[in-house]
């Protein structure tokens, strides 16, 4: 999938579909959550990779690039050998966090019931 061009064929100007398609992929919310856990400090690439051990280096790179392109993450490169790259959340993302935290709370509250429903549906 081309992560730079997400446009719904039927509703090309739909802001909900366009934004959610980029933000709600497999890794983006987890990366944002991980950066938020760090508080207001920056996190280096390898630290992020350690915090999300099941993400590949390539997928983390692609996800961070997408989040940076959409203005959710700021990337700072320091001209050192080896290069040091740090990431931090933008003010736009900080305005999104209360909504994400509400979604996380809802997921925690409903996880057991959802898992029970899935198990029940699997027996049919």
PDB file of N, CA and C in Angstrom, residues 50-85:
ATOM      1  N   UNK A  50      13.285  -0.888  20.948  1.00  0.00           N
ATOM      2  CA  UNK A  50      13.302  -1.740  22.142  1.00  0.00           C
ATOM      3  C   UNK A  50      11.944  -1.774  22.827  1.00  0.00           C
ATOM      4  N   UNK A  51      11.256  -0.638  22.829  1.00  0.00           N
ATOM      5  CA  UNK A  51       9.941  -0.553  23.471  1.00  0.00           C
ATOM      6  C   UNK A  51       8.856  -1.296  22.693  1.00  0.00           C
ATOM      7  N   UNK A  52       9.055  -1.438  21.383  1.00  0.00           N
ATOM      8  CA  UNK A  52       8.100  -2.141  20.525  1.00  0.00           C
ATOM      9  C   UNK A  52       8.873  -3.281  19.844  1.00  0.00           C
ATOM     10  N   UNK A  53       9.163  -4.356  20.568  1.00  0.00           N
ATOM     11  CA  UNK A  53      10.080  -5.381  20.056  1.00  0.00           C
ATOM     12  C   UNK A  53       9.586  -6.150  18.831  1.00  0.00           C
ATOM     13  N   UNK A  54       8.287  -6.170  18.589  1.00  0.00           N
ATOM     14  CA  UNK A  54       7.790  -6.953  17.456  1.00  0.00           C
ATOM     15  C   UNK A  54       7.676  -6.149  16.164  1.00  0.00           C
ATOM     16  N   UNK A  55       8.131  -4.902  16.157  1.00  0.00           N
ATOM     17  CA  UNK A  55       8.125  -4.113  14.925  1.00  0.00           C
ATOM     18  C   UNK A  55       9.500  -4.238  14.266  1.00  0.00           C
ATOM     19  N   UNK A  56       9.494  -4.405  12.959  1.00  0.00           N
ATOM     20  CA  UNK A  56      10.771  -4.487  12.240  1.00  0.00           C
ATOM     21  C   UNK A  56      11.366  -3.089  12.097  1.00  0.00           C
ATOM     22  N   UNK A  57      12.661  -3.046  11.847  1.00  0.00           N
ATOM     23  CA  UNK A  57      13.332  -1.755  11.668  1.00  0.00           C
ATOM     24  C   UNK A  57      12.729  -0.999  10.487  1.00  0.00           C
ATOM     25  N   UNK A  58      12.460  -1.723   9.401  1.00  0.00           N
ATOM     26  CA  UNK A  58      11.884  -1.080   8.211  1.00  0.00           C
ATOM     27  C   UNK A  58      10.497  -0.511   8.513  1.00  0.00           C
ATOM     28  N   UNK A  59       9.662  -1.290   9.198  1.00  0.00           N
ATOM     29  CA  UNK A  59       8.297  -0.827   9.476  1.00  0.00           C
ATOM     30  C   UNK A  59       8.298   0.344  10.444  1.00  0.00           C
ATOM     31  N   UNK A  60       9.209   0.336  11.418  1.00  0.00           N
ATOM     32  CA  UNK A  60       9.314   1.474  12.326  1.00  0.00           C
ATOM     33  C   UNK A  60       9.748   2.718  11.567  1.00  0.00           C
ATOM     34  N   UNK A  61      10.694   2.558  10.652  1.00  0.00           N
ATOM     35  CA  UNK A  61      11.144   3.683   9.832  1.00  0.00           C
ATOM     36  C   UNK A  61       9.995   4.244   9.000  1.00  0.00           C
ATOM     37  N   UNK A  62       9.244   3.367   8.342  1.00  0.00           N
ATOM     38  CA  UNK A  62       8.119   3.799   7.498  1.00  0.00           C
ATOM     39  C   UNK A  62       7.041   4.482   8.342  1.00  0.00           C
ATOM     40  N   UNK A  63       6.744   3.901   9.500  1.00  0.00           N
ATOM     41  CA  UNK A  63       5.713   4.470  10.371  1.00  0.00           C
ATOM     42  C   UNK A  63       6.129   5.842  10.880  1.00  0.00           C
ATOM     43  N   UNK A  64       7.369   5.966  11.330  1.00  0.00           N
ATOM     44  CA  UNK A  64       7.851   7.259  11.813  1.00  0.00           C
ATOM     45  C   UNK A  64       7.855   8.302  10.704  1.00  0.00           C
ATOM     46  N   UNK A  65       8.234   7.891   9.507  1.00  0.00           N
ATOM     47  CA  UNK A  65       8.241   8.824   8.377  1.00  0.00           C
ATOM     48  C   UNK A  65       6.824   9.307   8.076  1.00  0.00           C
ATOM     49  N   UNK A  66       5.861   8.394   8.100  1.00  0.00           N
ATOM     50  CA  UNK A  66       4.469   8.764   7.853  1.00  0.00           C
ATOM     51  C   UNK A  66       3.956   9.715   8.931  1.00  0.00           C
ATOM     52  N   UNK A  67       4.258   9.393  10.194  1.00  0.00           N
ATOM     53  CA  UNK A  67       3.826  10.253  11.295  1.00  0.00           C
ATOM     54  C   UNK A  67       4.477  11.631  11.209  1.00  0.00           C
ATOM     55  N   UNK A  68       5.725  11.663  10.780  1.00  0.00           N
ATOM     56  CA  UNK A  68       6.409  12.947  10.596  1.00  0.00           C
ATOM     57  C   UNK A  68       5.776  13.737   9.450  1.00  0.00           C
ATOM     58  N   UNK A  69       5.501  13.068   8.335  1.00  0.00           N
ATOM     59  CA  UNK A  69       4.894  13.741   7.174  1.00  0.00           C
ATOM     60  C   UNK A  69       3.529  14.337   7.510  1.00  0.00           C
ATOM     61  N   UNK A  70       2.791  13.682   8.396  1.00  0.00           N
ATOM     62  CA  UNK A  70       1.461  14.166   8.773  1.00  0.00           C
ATOM     63  C   UNK A  70       1.495  15.135   9.953  1.00  0.00           C
ATOM     64  N   UNK A  71       2.677  15.409  10.482  1.00  0.00           N
ATOM     65  CA  UNK A  71       2.803  16.381  11.554  1.00  0.00           C
ATOM     66  C   UNK A  71       2.504  15.869  12.945  1.00  0.00           C
ATOM     67  N   UNK A  72       2.583  14.562  13.154  1.00  0.00           N
ATOM     68  CA  UNK A  72       2.360  13.991  14.486  1.00  0.00           C
ATOM     69  C   UNK A  72       3.658  13.859  15.275  1.00  0.00           C
ATOM     70  N   UNK A  73       4.772  13.771  14.570  1.00  0.00           N
ATOM     71  CA  UNK A  73       6.072  13.517  15.183  1.00  0.00           C
ATOM     72  C   UNK A  73       7.098  14.483  14.605  1.00  0.00           C
ATOM     73  N   UNK A  74       7.999  14.920  15.457  1.00  0.00           N
ATOM     74  CA  UNK A  74       9.135  15.729  15.008  1.00  0.00           C
ATOM     75  C   UNK A  74      10.378  14.857  15.059  1.00  0.00           C
ATOM     76  N   UNK A  75      11.131  14.883  13.982  1.00  0.00           N
ATOM     77  CA  UNK A  75      12.365  14.102  13.862  1.00  0.00           C
ATOM     78  C   UNK A  75      13.536  15.072  13.866  1.00  0.00           C
ATOM     79  N   UNK A  76      14.498  14.824  14.756  1.00  0.00           N
ATOM     80  CA  UNK A  76      15.687  15.668  14.833  1.00  0.00           C
ATOM     81  C   UNK A  76      16.913  14.799  14.591  1.00  0.00           C
ATOM     82  N   UNK A  77      17.726  15.191  13.599  1.00  0.00           N
ATOM     83  CA  UNK A  77      18.938  14.452  13.264  1.00  0.00           C
ATOM     84  C   UNK A  77      20.137  15.277  13.724  1.00  0.00           C
ATOM     85  N   UNK A  78      21.042  14.636  14.455  1.00  0.00           N
ATOM     86  CA  UNK A  78      22.256  15.298  14.925  1.00  0.00           C
ATOM     87  C   UNK A  78      23.427  14.818  14.074  1.00  0.00           C
ATOM     88  N   UNK A  79      24.235  15.754  13.565  1.00  0.00           N
ATOM     89  CA  UNK A  79      25.344  15.372  12.679  1.00  0.00           C
ATOM     90  C   UNK A  79      26.518  14.782  13.460  1.00  0.00           C
ATOM     91  N   UNK A  80      26.330  13.550  13.884  1.00  0.00           N
ATOM     92  CA  UNK A  80      27.356  12.827  14.633  1.00  0.00           C
ATOM     93  C   UNK A  80      27.652  11.538  13.912  1.00  0.00           C
ATOM     94  N   UNK A  81      28.712  10.871  14.322  1.00  0.00           N
ATOM     95  CA  UNK A  81      29.019   9.545  13.780  1.00  0.00           C
ATOM     96  C   UNK A  81      29.018   8.576  14.944  1.00  0.00           C
ATOM     97  N   UNK A  82      28.104   7.590  14.965  1.00  0.00           N
ATOM     98  CA  UNK A  82      26.996   7.409  14.031  1.00  0.00           C
ATOM     99  C   UNK A  82      25.926   8.481  14.262  1.00  0.00           C
ATOM    100  N   UNK A  83      25.099   8.724  13.241  1.00  0.00           N
ATOM    101  CA  UNK A  83      24.078   9.764  13.381  1.00  0.00           C
ATOM    102  C   UNK A  83      23.112   9.452  14.524  1.00  0.00           C
ATOM    103  N   UNK A  84      22.751  10.474  15.248  1.00  0.00           N
ATOM    104  CA  UNK A  84      21.774  10.336  16.324  1.00  0.00           C
ATOM    105  C   UNK A  84      20.476  10.951  15.831  1.00  0.00           C
ATOM    106  N   UNK A  85      19.399  10.181  15.918  1.00  0.00           N
ATOM    107  CA  UNK A  85      18.081  10.649  15.473  1.00  0.00           C
ATOM    108  C   UNK A  85      17.127  10.511  16.652  1.00  0.00           C
TER     109      UNK A  85
END
